Tab-separated table of C-alpha atoms and ligand atoms in Angstrom:
chain	number	residue	atom	x	y	z
U	232	MET	CA	-91.422	-6.876	65.591
U	233	SER	CA	-92.124	-4.955	62.093
U	234	ALA	CA	-90.957	-7.804	58.805
U	235	GLN	CA	-87.854	-7.157	57.985
U	236	PRO	CA	-88.348	-5.893	54.011
U	237	LYS	CA	-87.289	-7.971	50.605
U	238	PRO	CA	-84.309	-7.174	49.727
U	239	VAL	CA	-85.056	-6.086	45.904
U	240	VAL	CA	-82.347	-7.344	44.370
U	241	ALA	CA	-81.753	-10.851	43.431
U	242	ALA	CA	-78.867	-11.903	44.925
U	243	ALA	CA	-75.588	-13.536	42.360
U	244	PRO	CA	-76.688	-17.915	41.005
U	245	PHE	CA	-74.365	-19.648	43.359
U	246	LEU	CA	-71.669	-20.340	41.933
U	247	PRO	CA	-69.850	-23.678	42.317
U	248	PHE	CA	-66.552	-24.705	42.393
U	249	THR	CA	-66.882	-26.645	38.824
U	250	ARG	CA	-69.332	-27.267	36.785
U	251	PRO	CA	-69.683	-29.838	34.113
U	252	THR	CA	-70.920	-28.604	29.930
U	253	ILE	CA	-72.918	-30.500	28.158
U	254	ASP	CA	-74.532	-29.977	25.263
U	255	GLU	CA	-78.033	-30.426	24.178
U	256	ALA	CA	-77.293	-32.762	20.789
U	257	THR	CA	-75.065	-34.773	23.573
U	258	ILE	CA	-78.199	-35.253	26.179
U	259	ALA	CA	-80.147	-36.065	22.135
U	260	GLY	CA	-77.791	-38.572	21.637
U	261	VAL	CA	-78.274	-40.176	24.873
U	262	CYS	CA	-81.779	-40.188	24.539
U	263	ASP	CA	-80.748	-41.376	21.239
U	264	VAL	CA	-78.684	-44.680	23.478
U	265	LEU	CA	-81.631	-45.391	25.756
U	266	ARG	CA	-84.156	-45.162	23.299
U	267	SER	CA	-81.917	-48.236	21.315
U	268	GLY	CA	-82.248	-50.879	23.484
U	269	TRP	CA	-78.255	-51.247	23.840
U	270	ILE	CA	-77.368	-49.469	26.944
U	271	THR	CA	-74.219	-50.921	28.451
U	272	SER	CA	-70.980	-51.305	26.358
U	273	GLY	CA	-70.905	-51.725	22.697
U	274	PRO	CA	-71.317	-49.386	19.578
U	275	ASN	CA	-70.205	-46.403	22.300
U	276	VAL	CA	-68.019	-47.163	23.860
U	277	LYS	CA	-65.937	-48.692	20.911
U	278	GLU	CA	-66.112	-45.448	18.713
U	279	PHE	CA	-65.869	-43.179	21.822
U	280	GLU	CA	-61.688	-45.492	22.138
U	281	LYS	CA	-61.421	-44.875	18.462
U	282	GLN	CA	-61.601	-41.522	18.933
U	283	LEU	CA	-59.201	-41.595	22.285
U	284	SER	CA	-56.913	-43.178	20.623
U	285	ALA	CA	-56.967	-40.967	17.778
U	286	TYR	CA	-56.175	-37.749	20.257
U	287	CYS	CA	-53.233	-40.251	21.520
U	288	GLY	CA	-51.392	-40.291	18.009
U	289	GLY	CA	-52.204	-44.119	17.905
U	290	ARG	CA	-52.077	-45.781	21.078
U	291	PRO	CA	-54.288	-48.390	22.207
U	292	VAL	CA	-56.962	-47.175	24.817
U	293	ARG	CA	-59.784	-48.954	26.484
U	294	ALA	CA	-62.445	-46.999	28.061
U	295	PHE	CA	-63.403	-47.998	31.874
U	296	ASN	CA	-66.196	-46.820	34.477
U	297	SER	CA	-63.627	-45.095	35.988
U	298	GLY	CA	-59.636	-43.784	36.566
U	299	THR	CA	-58.647	-45.250	39.287
U	300	CYS	CA	-59.338	-48.374	37.966
U	301	THR	CA	-57.657	-48.117	34.661
U	302	MET	CA	-54.065	-47.370	37.804
U	303	GLU	CA	-54.569	-50.548	39.539
U	304	ILE	CA	-55.551	-52.128	36.008
U	305	ALA	CA	-51.347	-51.210	34.645
U	306	LEU	CA	-50.111	-52.357	37.820
U	307	ARG	CA	-51.495	-55.693	37.071
U	308	ILE	CA	-50.875	-55.794	33.778
U	309	ALA	CA	-46.687	-54.799	34.695
U	310	GLN	CA	-46.984	-57.224	37.407
U	311	VAL	CA	-46.629	-54.790	39.797
U	312	GLY	CA	-47.027	-56.598	43.252
U	313	ALA	CA	-46.554	-60.010	42.262
U	314	SER	CA	-44.106	-60.000	45.224
U	315	ALA	CA	-45.245	-57.826	48.382
U	316	ALA	CA	-42.046	-56.334	48.592
U	317	ASP	CA	-42.233	-54.448	45.135
U	318	GLU	CA	-42.196	-50.565	45.565
U	319	VAL	CA	-43.859	-47.929	43.691
U	320	ILE	CA	-42.732	-44.306	44.153
U	321	THR	CA	-45.646	-41.211	43.832
U	322	THR	CA	-46.524	-38.230	45.463
U	323	PRO	CA	-47.948	-37.962	48.623
U	324	LEU	CA	-50.404	-34.841	47.642
U	325	THR	CA	-52.706	-36.301	45.581
U	326	TRP	CA	-56.692	-37.885	45.423
U	327	VAL	CA	-56.319	-40.635	47.529
U	328	SER	CA	-56.655	-43.385	44.853
U	329	THR	CA	-53.469	-43.205	43.240
U	330	SER	CA	-52.003	-44.678	46.509
U	331	ASN	CA	-55.318	-46.633	46.666
U	332	ILE	CA	-54.295	-48.452	44.114
U	333	VAL	CA	-50.671	-49.518	44.576
U	334	LEU	CA	-52.126	-51.343	47.894
U	335	ASP	CA	-54.594	-52.912	46.789
U	336	VAL	CA	-52.492	-55.085	43.893
U	337	GLY	CA	-50.351	-56.153	47.243
U	338	ALA	CA	-47.548	-53.797	46.586
U	339	LYS	CA	-46.020	-50.989	48.333
U	340	PRO	CA	-46.455	-46.882	47.904
U	341	VAL	CA	-43.378	-45.194	48.654
U	342	PHE	CA	-43.988	-41.638	48.637
U	343	ALA	CA	-41.684	-38.388	47.514
U	344	ASP	CA	-42.430	-34.988	48.502
U	345	ILE	CA	-43.547	-32.254	45.991
U	346	ASP	CA	-41.919	-29.830	44.517
U	347	PRO	CA	-43.785	-26.395	46.549
U	348	VAL	CA	-43.819	-24.226	43.523
U	349	THR	CA	-45.614	-26.220	41.020
U	350	ARG	CA	-47.126	-28.435	43.931
U	351	ASN	CA	-46.269	-32.206	41.926
U	352	ILE	CA	-43.466	-34.810	42.269
U	353	ASP	CA	-40.433	-33.475	42.450
U	354	LEU	CA	-38.082	-35.759	40.581
U	355	ASP	CA	-35.166	-35.390	42.709
U	356	ARG	CA	-36.695	-36.800	45.406
U	357	VAL	CA	-38.185	-39.888	43.520
U	358	GLU	CA	-34.947	-40.320	42.197
U	359	ALA	CA	-33.191	-40.462	45.021
U	360	ALA	CA	-36.683	-42.699	47.040
U	361	ILE	CA	-35.470	-45.546	44.514
U	362	THR	CA	-34.045	-48.700	45.365
U	363	PRO	CA	-33.684	-52.892	44.130
U	364	ASN	CA	-37.717	-53.220	45.170
U	365	THR	CA	-39.090	-50.076	43.268
U	366	ARG	CA	-40.735	-51.053	40.315
U	367	ALA	CA	-42.861	-48.307	39.401
U	368	ILE	CA	-43.264	-44.218	39.379
U	369	ILE	CA	-46.561	-42.701	39.329
U	370	PRO	CA	-46.983	-39.696	38.716
U	371	VAL	CA	-49.850	-37.084	38.588
U	372	ASP	CA	-50.248	-34.268	36.908
U	373	LEU	CA	-51.956	-31.557	39.285
U	374	THR	CA	-54.497	-29.773	37.785
U	375	GLY	CA	-53.216	-30.267	35.317
U	376	LEU	CA	-49.886	-28.647	34.937
U	377	PRO	CA	-47.339	-31.857	33.529
U	378	VAL	CA	-44.449	-32.909	35.443
U	379	ASP	CA	-41.373	-33.386	33.194
U	380	ARG	CA	-41.409	-35.910	31.295
U	381	THR	CA	-38.142	-35.653	29.498
U	382	ARG	CA	-36.309	-36.026	32.895
U	383	LEU	CA	-39.597	-38.597	34.246
U	384	TYR	CA	-39.081	-41.026	31.143
U	385	GLU	CA	-34.758	-40.533	31.581
U	386	ILE	CA	-35.565	-42.192	34.896
U	387	ALA	CA	-37.693	-44.735	34.598
U	388	GLY	CA	-35.367	-45.056	31.378
U	389	ARG	CA	-32.050	-45.547	33.818
U	390	LYS	CA	-34.217	-47.340	35.931
U	391	SER	CA	-35.768	-49.723	34.272
U	392	LEU	CA	-38.680	-48.818	36.225
U	393	ARG	CA	-42.573	-49.146	34.772
U	394	VAL	CA	-44.509	-45.832	34.459
U	395	VAL	CA	-47.757	-45.422	35.301
U	396	GLU	CA	-48.835	-41.886	34.347
U	397	ASP	CA	-52.263	-40.925	36.611
U	398	ALA	CA	-53.165	-37.663	34.108
U	399	ALA	CA	-56.895	-37.981	35.754
U	400	GLN	CA	-56.314	-34.486	35.856
U	401	SER	CA	-54.109	-33.067	32.426
U	402	PHE	CA	-56.364	-34.768	29.551
U	403	GLY	CA	-55.910	-31.767	26.956
U	404	SER	CA	-52.274	-31.003	29.202
U	405	ASN	CA	-49.439	-31.488	26.789
U	406	TRP	CA	-45.538	-31.760	26.922
U	407	GLY	CA	-43.515	-29.913	24.474
U	408	GLY	CA	-46.807	-29.934	22.371
U	409	ALA	CA	-46.911	-33.930	22.552
U	410	PRO	CA	-51.200	-34.223	24.244
U	411	ILE	CA	-50.294	-35.663	27.144
U	412	GLY	CA	-51.381	-39.258	26.119
U	413	SER	CA	-49.776	-39.215	22.692
U	414	THR	CA	-45.998	-40.676	24.618
U	415	GLY	CA	-44.545	-42.300	27.220
U	416	ASP	CA	-45.663	-45.702	28.780
U	417	PHE	CA	-48.975	-46.805	30.926
U	418	VAL	CA	-51.016	-43.385	30.691
U	419	SER	CA	-54.392	-42.482	32.468
U	420	PHE	CA	-57.172	-40.434	32.684
U	421	SER	CA	-60.516	-39.773	34.745
U	422	PHE	CA	-63.904	-38.605	32.977
U	423	HIS	CA	-65.285	-38.561	35.975
U	424	ALA	CA	-67.452	-35.505	36.893
U	425	ASN	CA	-65.274	-33.349	37.907
U	426	LYS	CA	-63.162	-34.200	34.799
U	427	ASN	CA	-61.929	-31.240	32.150
U	428	ILE	CA	-64.173	-34.054	29.265
U	429	THR	CA	-66.796	-36.113	31.783
U	430	THR	CA	-68.062	-39.357	30.836
U	431	ILE	CA	-70.064	-39.381	34.272
U	432	GLU	CA	-67.666	-41.260	35.330
U	433	GLY	CA	-64.886	-43.204	33.759
U	434	GLY	CA	-61.302	-43.300	32.932
U	435	CYS	CA	-59.170	-44.543	30.022
U	436	LEU	CA	-55.799	-46.297	29.381
U	437	VAL	CA	-53.188	-45.203	27.117
U	438	MET	CA	-51.848	-48.735	26.187
U	439	ASN	CA	-48.580	-49.778	24.661
U	440	ASP	CA	-49.258	-52.794	22.249
U	441	GLU	CA	-52.182	-54.876	21.465
U	442	HIS	CA	-50.995	-57.400	24.218
U	443	GLU	CA	-51.453	-54.781	26.843
U	444	ALA	CA	-54.844	-53.745	25.177
U	445	ARG	CA	-56.011	-57.651	25.503
U	446	LEU	CA	-54.440	-58.249	29.042
U	447	ALA	CA	-56.392	-54.792	29.777
U	448	GLU	CA	-59.927	-56.174	28.809
U	449	GLU	CA	-59.667	-59.023	30.921
U	450	TYR	CA	-58.923	-57.798	33.682
U	451	ARG	CA	-62.220	-55.014	32.885
U	452	LEU	CA	-64.441	-58.198	32.547
U	453	GLN	CA	-63.855	-60.855	35.041
U	454	GLY	CA	-61.362	-62.144	32.933
U	455	VAL	CA	-63.055	-63.322	30.002
U	456	VAL	CA	-61.721	-64.329	26.804
U	457	ARG	CA	-64.539	-64.718	24.109
U	458	SER	CA	-64.066	-66.894	20.881
U	459	GLY	CA	-66.236	-67.387	18.397
U	460	LEU	CA	-70.274	-67.730	18.560
U	461	ASP	CA	-69.983	-69.774	21.494
U	462	GLY	CA	-66.601	-69.934	23.281
U	463	MET	CA	-65.761	-68.864	26.631
U	464	GLU	CA	-62.318	-68.845	28.799
U	465	VAL	CA	-61.513	-67.742	32.175
U	466	GLU	CA	-57.644	-67.603	32.915
U	467	ARG	CA	-57.631	-64.614	35.418
U	468	VAL	CA	-59.449	-63.133	38.171
U	469	GLY	CA	-60.865	-59.283	36.132
U	470	GLY	CA	-63.444	-57.308	38.311
U	471	LYS	CA	-66.273	-55.152	36.342
U	472	TYR	CA	-65.123	-52.330	35.068
U	473	ASN	CA	-66.599	-52.200	32.217
U	474	LEU	CA	-67.982	-48.245	30.516
U	475	THR	CA	-71.823	-48.218	29.657
U	476	ASP	CA	-72.941	-47.229	26.230
U	477	VAL	CA	-75.060	-44.247	28.381
U	478	ALA	CA	-71.777	-43.033	29.615
U	479	ALA	CA	-69.710	-43.243	26.263
U	480	ARG	CA	-72.001	-41.066	24.371
U	481	VAL	CA	-71.539	-38.482	27.055
U	482	GLY	CA	-68.437	-38.353	26.113
U	483	LEU	CA	-68.558	-38.571	22.538
U	484	GLY	CA	-69.817	-35.134	22.930
U	485	GLN	CA	-67.240	-34.022	25.014
U	486	LEU	CA	-63.831	-35.081	22.882
U	487	PRO	CA	-65.144	-31.954	20.210
U	488	HIS	CA	-65.242	-29.077	22.820
U	489	LEU	CA	-62.200	-29.931	24.502
U	490	ALA	CA	-59.598	-27.661	22.879
U	491	SER	CA	-62.408	-24.906	22.732
U	492	PHE	CA	-62.609	-25.788	26.800
U	493	THR	CA	-58.630	-26.138	27.793
U	494	GLU	CA	-58.741	-22.416	25.767
U	495	ARG	CA	-61.326	-20.646	27.902
U	496	ARG	CA	-59.950	-22.196	30.813
U	497	ARG	CA	-56.472	-20.679	30.692
U	498	GLY	CA	-57.884	-17.794	29.120
U	499	LEU	CA	-60.339	-17.213	32.943
U	500	ALA	CA	-56.860	-18.852	34.797
U	501	ARG	CA	-55.200	-15.567	33.112
U	502	ARG	CA	-57.608	-13.194	34.164
U	503	TYR	CA	-57.491	-14.890	37.712
U	504	LEU	CA	-53.590	-14.016	37.619
U	505	GLU	CA	-53.988	-10.629	36.047
U	506	ARG	CA	-57.830	-9.264	38.782
U	507	PHE	CA	-55.164	-10.708	42.177
U	508	HIS	CA	-53.735	-7.186	43.390
U	509	ALA	CA	-50.220	-7.516	43.815
U	510	ALA	CA	-50.562	-5.987	47.454
U	511	PHE	CA	-53.014	-8.129	48.632
U	512	VAL	CA	-50.812	-10.707	46.930
U	513	ALA	CA	-48.360	-9.771	49.415
U	514	GLU	CA	-49.488	-8.779	52.261
U	515	ILE	CA	-51.555	-12.046	52.458
U	516	ASP	CA	-48.052	-13.875	51.403
U	517	CYS	CA	-50.686	-15.808	48.853
U	518	ARG	CA	-48.981	-17.792	46.815
U	519	LEU	CA	-50.309	-18.330	42.974
U	520	PRO	CA	-50.352	-21.224	40.548
U	521	VAL	CA	-47.519	-21.184	37.460
U	522	ALA	CA	-49.111	-19.261	34.602
U	523	ASP	CA	-48.202	-22.025	32.413
U	524	PHE	CA	-50.593	-21.224	29.260
U	525	ALA	CA	-49.424	-23.475	27.022
U	526	GLN	CA	-49.222	-26.865	28.700
U	527	SER	CA	-51.471	-27.255	31.349
U	528	ASN	CA	-54.886	-27.428	30.304
U	529	TRP	CA	-56.283	-25.541	33.847
U	530	HIS	CA	-58.080	-28.392	35.185
U	531	MET	CA	-58.214	-26.168	38.527
U	532	PHE	CA	-57.183	-22.754	39.960
U	533	GLN	CA	-55.727	-22.897	43.300
U	534	VAL	CA	-54.011	-20.512	45.227
U	535	ILE	CA	-52.443	-20.435	48.337
U	536	LEU	CA	-53.054	-18.686	52.594
U	537	PRO	CA	-51.141	-19.539	54.263
U	538	GLU	CA	-52.344	-20.553	57.732
U	539	ALA	CA	-49.791	-18.074	59.740
U	540	HIS	CA	-51.512	-15.148	58.320
U	541	LEU	CA	-55.315	-15.818	58.389
U	542	ALA	CA	-54.349	-16.585	61.755
U	543	LYS	CA	-53.480	-12.857	62.168
U	544	ARG	CA	-57.019	-12.052	60.990
U	545	GLY	CA	-58.352	-14.740	63.688
U	546	MET	CA	-59.097	-17.531	60.832
U	547	LYS	CA	-58.671	-20.973	59.252
U	548	ARG	CA	-59.433	-21.984	55.876
U	549	ALA	CA	-62.897	-23.308	56.727
U	550	ASP	CA	-63.726	-20.133	58.246
U	551	VAL	CA	-62.845	-18.544	54.052
U	552	MET	CA	-64.723	-21.204	52.649
U	553	ALA	CA	-68.045	-20.597	54.883
U	554	ALA	CA	-67.679	-16.351	54.529
U	555	LEU	CA	-66.792	-17.216	50.509
U	556	ASN	CA	-69.653	-19.604	50.517
U	557	ASP	CA	-71.777	-17.117	52.400
U	558	ARG	CA	-70.912	-15.323	49.426
U	559	GLY	CA	-71.964	-17.355	46.644
U	560	ILE	CA	-69.096	-19.042	46.097
U	561	GLY	CA	-67.979	-22.996	46.005
U	562	THR	CA	-64.693	-23.457	46.778
U	563	GLY	CA	-62.816	-27.356	47.505
U	564	VAL	CA	-59.370	-29.097	49.192
U	565	HIS	CA	-57.630	-30.590	46.605
U	566	TYR	CA	-56.075	-32.420	48.730
U	567	PRO	CA	-55.073	-33.113	52.537
U	568	ALA	CA	-51.210	-34.782	51.644
U	569	LEU	CA	-52.598	-38.607	51.770
U	570	HIS	CA	-50.086	-40.152	53.960
U	571	LEU	CA	-52.098	-38.458	57.344
U	572	PHE	CA	-55.458	-40.106	56.466
U	573	ALA	CA	-55.388	-42.940	59.404
U	574	LEU	CA	-55.104	-45.766	56.996
U	575	TYR	CA	-52.131	-44.503	56.126
U	576	ARG	CA	-50.947	-43.540	59.301
U	577	ARG	CA	-51.734	-47.687	60.612
U	578	LEU	CA	-48.885	-48.279	58.715
U	579	GLY	CA	-46.488	-46.334	59.357
U	580	TRP	CA	-46.734	-42.389	57.986
U	581	LYS	CA	-46.585	-39.102	60.704
U	582	ASP	CA	-46.695	-35.635	60.925
U	583	GLY	CA	-43.401	-33.844	59.246
U	584	ASP	CA	-43.225	-36.789	56.851
U	585	PHE	CA	-43.917	-35.000	53.824
U	586	PRO	CA	-43.311	-31.490	54.950
U	587	HIS	CA	-43.976	-29.733	52.077
U	588	ALA	CA	-47.330	-31.634	50.581
U	589	GLU	CA	-48.348	-31.284	54.275
U	590	TYR	CA	-47.860	-27.052	53.996
U	591	ALA	CA	-50.414	-27.471	50.910
U	592	GLY	CA	-52.703	-29.573	52.208
U	593	ARG	CA	-53.142	-27.890	54.864
U	594	ASN	CA	-53.267	-24.163	53.078
U	595	THR	CA	-54.192	-24.849	49.410
U	596	LEU	CA	-57.900	-23.555	48.525
U	597	THR	CA	-59.207	-24.763	45.071
U	598	LEU	CA	-61.217	-21.390	44.051
U	599	PRO	CA	-64.025	-21.536	40.907
U	600	LEU	CA	-62.783	-22.334	37.546
U	601	PHE	CA	-64.913	-23.595	34.141
U	602	PRO	CA	-65.696	-22.921	31.094
U	603	THR	CA	-69.182	-21.419	30.972
U	604	MET	CA	-67.646	-18.860	33.619
U	605	THR	CA	-67.695	-15.688	32.570
U	606	ASP	CA	-64.964	-13.316	33.548
U	607	ALA	CA	-67.171	-10.824	35.657
U	608	ASP	CA	-67.665	-14.246	37.298
U	609	VAL	CA	-63.546	-14.171	38.107
U	610	ASP	CA	-64.002	-11.020	39.142
U	611	ARG	CA	-66.272	-11.586	41.792
U	612	VAL	CA	-63.879	-14.397	42.927
U	613	VAL	CA	-60.915	-12.063	43.642
U	614	GLU	CA	-62.368	-9.290	44.827
U	615	ALA	CA	-64.950	-11.465	47.806
U	616	LEU	CA	-61.637	-13.512	48.568
U	617	GLU	CA	-59.568	-10.278	49.141
U	618	SER	CA	-62.745	-8.668	50.994
U	619	VAL	CA	-63.348	-11.914	53.091
U	620	LEU	CA	-59.143	-11.578	53.639
U	621	ARG	CA	-59.325	-8.210	55.027
U	622	GLY	CA	-61.736	-8.362	56.948
U	623	ALA	CA	-64.092	-6.118	54.964
F	171	PLP	C1	-60.193	-37.937	40.224
F	171	PLP	C2	-59.114	-38.690	40.181
F	171	PLP	C3	-57.968	-39.778	40.054
F	171	PLP	C4	-59.073	-40.792	40.479
F	171	PLP	O1	-60.090	-40.648	39.384
F	171	PLP	P1	-61.485	-42.194	38.967
F	171	PLP	O2	-62.299	-41.800	37.295
F	171	PLP	O3	-61.951	-40.801	40.354
F	171	PLP	O4	-62.054	-43.328	39.425
F	171	PLP	C5	-57.270	-40.078	40.921
F	171	PLP	N1	-56.034	-39.432	40.230
F	171	PLP	C6	-56.549	-38.179	40.364
F	171	PLP	C7	-55.269	-36.967	40.570
F	171	PLP	C8	-58.191	-37.742	40.156
F	171	PLP	O5	-58.487	-36.409	40.209
């Protein structure tokens, strides 16, 4: 057999579903920090917190080494979990850390199903889930699309509940023009590598006053309180959650780009919505995301591909992902409904408890979206997805 001829046209480079954008000045800045002799928490963390606070309308902000720990610490500050009967209402369609931290502090997660259109927690169901044991609500702005803050705080205020906004995905989003983080109760952001602004790993917590901020500092590092040049006291158990100066320097290099990143993401999302053919959308019954270009930061672009329609073509979601991968396109799944994970099943949840979240969890596909993508990349993704589903 003769050898196959080599293809003359190079394949298009692999398009991941997301990719951080780190400029050269930031990389140089990180090198400066590494050479400075002070690489863990120090002046860069302080400056990062100062700039985050300015963005959040002057509210107290502290930086941490993950978004997850900021939510756990918010619950500890609010003393949620002090009684094992304490309940916290949240969504079953989120990254699992949102409810894991409720278990971590010794409280009980209570799930309220999602609104199938926004895929965010349904606030009518939140209201219905409130009991005398409810202490807090953790709403999640999935894909950066904000939960209705007006209604949320009306409910929380009327029922005297704390709110920990899981805004891991909505840094740069706003509610009625007010940046997420500038209003409300606790607001938690993540700066994980995949988020709109990154510190590689990291996060921050926006609080209400300096007393909460001092408690957050204690929970951040072993409960330690320093005084004078040589004083040290420990009154509570804290963790090891401090951000490094190297990571904070990455964050400082990201913040100036927030507005342009958000603008570019909105532009790419708009193009996605324009490029899908109406006939294809109707044929597959493909559900496209809510077209919010004013408030959402478009952390992700997701489509729902109904399993019944895929089955008619002899396909499952994983087959679509594999076919797109073969065409050089990365996709993701965000997220399976978390109450169906083994840990949560053992605690009593089961199939059918939250049908909207389960349906979204099984049928949602995350397509590539990040600021350095080109318009042609969007076109390529849409063409590939349409051709894969039409069996072309
Ligand atoms: C990323 C994310 C988190 C956790 O953030 P980490 O920084 O990875 O700990 C929590 N909730 C949601 C919705 C997220 O997307």
